[in-house]
Amino acid sequence: MKTFREAILLLPWAIGAASMALPGSSSQVTFTAPMSWDSPPNPDATHHLVFNTVSSLLQRWPNTIYRNGHTVTPATISAGTILYHGRRNAIVPTTPEWLAFDFEHSHMFCRSSCYVISLMATRDLRLVYFDGSNAAKMRGGPMDSQDILIWEYPHPERTSSERIRISELCAWGKPFSVDGFVRMEYHFEVMLCDFSAGTEVVTLSNLIPVDIGSRRRDAGSERSGYSDPPTRRPRLPPKRPDPPTGWKGSLPTLNFIEVLNAGSWHNQAPGETRVHIDYSGVVTFYNPSLTSLVEARRGQPRSHHRLANISKTDSELVRQELAEVFARQVKGPGGGIDWGSITHVIVKRYSERLELLQYLLEPATYTNVTEQAVAVRIQILTMLAPYITTEAVRNSSDTSWVGSIVHYCSTTQTSMIPGGTLTPQERLIRDAVEGTLHEICRRLTLMWVDAFDIEAATDRRKAEALGRWRVHVRELMEWLDWSVWNKCNPACGIDALCHVPTWPFVEGDHPDDMTPRCISRVRLGELALEQTLIYS
Ligand SMILES: *[C@@H]1O[C@H](CO)[C@@H](O)[C@H](O)[C@H]1NC(C)=O
Ligand SMILES: *[C@@H]1O[C@H](CO)[C@@H](O)[C@H](O)[C@H]1NC(C)=O
Ligand SMILES: *[C@@H]1O[C@H](CO)[C@@H](O)[C@H](O)[C@H]1NC(C)=O
């Protein structure tokens, strides 16, 4: 027992789990230090970060909490998908424009006149998806990955230059036959480059005008500090719109909370299902070969990870990798390994069980250490059960008897995927999945070594073991940092929405405080609106 920490096992699978594949080009970096099964992750390793960015693609909640996007990937929208475009006149755009996935998001661009166009994709649309809150027009990093693709470096002063941005993005995509771009703010949107290619108008409806509310009309200037002032056109204080002849009663109001609500339909996996990721082309700034970013991240919490100080070399590497990826044929849905599902299954399998473990380990949950240790042992055994064979029984004074548990637990998901058929981007994801699983399995197995014969142990040893397990679970959950653990607890009622701050911020938000809270969907409509920076 006492010697397990000293045990050095040079297991071939442990070395494999520490190697990293690299982007597009041929260079390869490998953490060559031999590892025993219980070596903790290298502090600069990005397995958990790559895992998180991949498992969170197209989900609003994690990409709201971590708004500085780090991943750019090919994506498609299937033929037959309906998208919406709200505007103040009956014109179908002939220049690049923004489309919403849900009507609510397009409706907020209506004022005293309200036209909403619904469009259908007539073929699969070829898109570039930027993760994070890449449509949050604020400083601090959300738009950095777009900036690097267009201009090589982040340009925080261009956060509100949306017209220039969309035309430069479309110019970048043209050689690759890219139809548009997908980004997220409080909801996902498409920046469509050419309305005459791949879409048809289904309806162009002149809807009831929208009253933006008296408080909004009276409000003079916008809230500033975190957001750049919009620069599109000078604004006149809007008047109450004229209702159509024969209309009775109040007009529809601009109810921003319902836009947040529509966005929240896509909070968690599978997220915004109308967009399909091509996982074989996932390009991420968490690639450990981008050394300038590895340095910039050291000691920073994930919310402060930025691309601002990317070196010229690293910026060129990423731009080159993106050009290579988009020059390839998009695999599309079903074309390759479904890395999204692989990561979602892992999050499902462990997230709520680790939360339960954390709860069972709280000193206040039990008064009797025997009952507590027994309950925790059952949970550890439940999680490791698929990997504990009849031979994995303690038969030595070192910990070699658990080596096979860690091995099967870390590699069963991926070991049979033939590496030679994977793109460099998929190899990075595979290593991230294995590295993440290895740390989950390592921590659980360290606990199992302790829990194996805990039932017959003295109360003193049980109490000591419980103390060690608490540390393991806390450190593991901190390292994994899964956003499913950041939730409204207790859950909100049917008349409320669980909310974390997202640009444009509403009253009560602090952009850096991601503590979720319930906000009313039925009483706060106008209050939320008053504090909201509408930028059209
Ligand atoms: C970028 O580098 C400068 C100079 O080293 C430093 O002052 C700044 O904090 C860095 N910014 C970020 C976002 O890392
Ligand atoms: C703790 O629980 C065990 C099993 O239920 C029981 O045998 C033991 O007496 C309890 N200890 C105390 C101090 O209550
Ligand atoms: C322990 O069991 C494993 C698996 O059966 C075996 O490979 C190993 O040699 C055994 N070790 C000892 C010290 O008996």
PDB file of N, CA and C in Angstrom, residues 44 70 290-301 304-311 314:
ATOM      1  N   ASP A  44       1.889  21.774 -19.150  1.00  0.00           N
ATOM      2  CA  ASP A  44       1.711  22.431 -20.450  1.00  0.00           C
ATOM      3  C   ASP A  44       0.881  21.594 -21.422  1.00  0.00           C
ATOM      4  N   HIS A  70     -11.127  29.127 -29.580  1.00  0.00           N
ATOM      5  CA  HIS A  70      -9.798  28.562 -29.857  1.00  0.00           C
ATOM      6  C   HIS A  70      -9.823  27.555 -30.995  1.00  0.00           C
ATOM      7  N   LEU A 290       1.881  25.136 -30.987  1.00  0.00           N
ATOM      8  CA  LEU A 290       1.855  26.603 -31.073  1.00  0.00           C
ATOM      9  C   LEU A 290       2.457  27.152 -29.781  1.00  0.00           C
ATOM     10  N   THR A 291       3.794  27.194 -29.770  1.00  0.00           N
ATOM     11  CA  THR A 291       4.504  27.391 -28.499  1.00  0.00           C
ATOM     12  C   THR A 291       4.289  28.777 -27.907  1.00  0.00           C
ATOM     13  N   SER A 292       4.068  29.789 -28.748  1.00  0.00           N
ATOM     14  CA  SER A 292       3.866  31.134 -28.183  1.00  0.00           C
ATOM     15  C   SER A 292       2.601  31.159 -27.333  1.00  0.00           C
ATOM     16  N   LEU A 293       1.604  30.370 -27.720  1.00  0.00           N
ATOM     17  CA  LEU A 293       0.355  30.338 -26.949  1.00  0.00           C
ATOM     18  C   LEU A 293       0.493  29.483 -25.694  1.00  0.00           C
ATOM     19  N   VAL A 294       1.303  28.414 -25.791  1.00  0.00           N
ATOM     20  CA  VAL A 294       1.572  27.600 -24.599  1.00  0.00           C
ATOM     21  C   VAL A 294       2.150  28.512 -23.514  1.00  0.00           C
ATOM     22  N   GLU A 295       3.085  29.362 -23.913  1.00  0.00           N
ATOM     23  CA  GLU A 295       3.692  30.278 -22.946  1.00  0.00           C
ATOM     24  C   GLU A 295       2.679  31.285 -22.418  1.00  0.00           C
ATOM     25  N   ALA A 296       1.874  31.847 -23.326  1.00  0.00           N
ATOM     26  CA  ALA A 296       0.909  32.874 -22.906  1.00  0.00           C
ATOM     27  C   ALA A 296      -0.130  32.321 -21.933  1.00  0.00           C
ATOM     28  N   ARG A 297      -0.391  31.002 -22.002  1.00  0.00           N
ATOM     29  CA  ARG A 297      -1.429  30.407 -21.153  1.00  0.00           C
ATOM     30  C   ARG A 297      -0.942  30.039 -19.762  1.00  0.00           C
ATOM     31  N   ARG A 298       0.383  29.930 -19.617  1.00  0.00           N
ATOM     32  CA  ARG A 298       0.925  29.396 -18.365  1.00  0.00           C
ATOM     33  C   ARG A 298       0.405  30.195 -17.159  1.00  0.00           C
ATOM     34  N   GLY A 299      -0.197  29.506 -16.217  1.00  0.00           N
ATOM     35  CA  GLY A 299      -0.679  30.158 -14.999  1.00  0.00           C
ATOM     36  C   GLY A 299      -1.973  30.930 -15.177  1.00  0.00           C
ATOM     37  N   GLN A 300      -2.567  30.920 -16.380  1.00  0.00           N
ATOM     38  CA  GLN A 300      -3.812  31.658 -16.611  1.00  0.00           C
ATOM     39  C   GLN A 300      -5.007  30.719 -16.499  1.00  0.00           C
ATOM     40  N   PRO A 301      -6.089  31.176 -15.872  1.00  0.00           N
ATOM     41  CA  PRO A 301      -7.311  30.364 -15.918  1.00  0.00           C
ATOM     42  C   PRO A 301      -7.839  30.323 -17.341  1.00  0.00           C
ATOM     43  N   HIS A 304      -9.154  33.278 -19.265  1.00  0.00           N
ATOM     44  CA  HIS A 304      -8.216  34.326 -19.703  1.00  0.00           C
ATOM     45  C   HIS A 304      -7.334  33.872 -20.862  1.00  0.00           C
ATOM     46  N   HIS A 305      -7.560  32.660 -21.363  1.00  0.00           N
ATOM     47  CA  HIS A 305      -6.754  32.228 -22.518  1.00  0.00           C
ATOM     48  C   HIS A 305      -7.092  33.113 -23.709  1.00  0.00           C
ATOM     49  N   ARG A 306      -6.024  33.626 -24.342  1.00  0.00           N
ATOM     50  CA  ARG A 306      -6.217  34.529 -25.467  1.00  0.00           C
ATOM     51  C   ARG A 306      -5.237  34.180 -26.566  1.00  0.00           C
ATOM     52  N   LEU A 307      -5.547  34.695 -27.744  1.00  0.00           N
ATOM     53  CA  LEU A 307      -4.643  34.491 -28.865  1.00  0.00           C
ATOM     54  C   LEU A 307      -3.863  35.773 -29.146  1.00  0.00           C
ATOM     55  N   ALA A 308      -4.043  36.764 -28.257  1.00  0.00           N
ATOM     56  CA  ALA A 308      -3.509  38.109 -28.519  1.00  0.00           C
ATOM     57  C   ALA A 308      -2.013  38.105 -28.798  1.00  0.00           C
ATOM     58  N   ASN A 309      -1.251  37.309 -28.071  1.00  0.00           N
ATOM     59  CA  ASN A 309       0.198  37.377 -28.214  1.00  0.00           C
ATOM     60  C   ASN A 309       0.757  36.257 -29.082  1.00  0.00           C
ATOM     61  N   ILE A 310      -0.003  35.809 -30.049  1.00  0.00           N
ATOM     62  CA  ILE A 310       0.471  34.743 -30.931  1.00  0.00           C
ATOM     63  C   ILE A 310       1.672  35.243 -31.733  1.00  0.00           C
ATOM     64  N   SER A 311       2.661  34.362 -31.877  1.00  0.00           N
ATOM     65  CA  SER A 311       3.850  34.765 -32.644  1.00  0.00           C
ATOM     66  C   SER A 311       3.556  34.694 -34.139  1.00  0.00           C
ATOM     67  N   ASP A 314       3.624  31.092 -35.318  1.00  0.00           N
ATOM     68  CA  ASP A 314       2.445  30.305 -34.958  1.00  0.00           C
ATOM     69  C   ASP A 314       1.220  30.749 -35.757  1.00  0.00           C
TER      70      ASP A 314
END
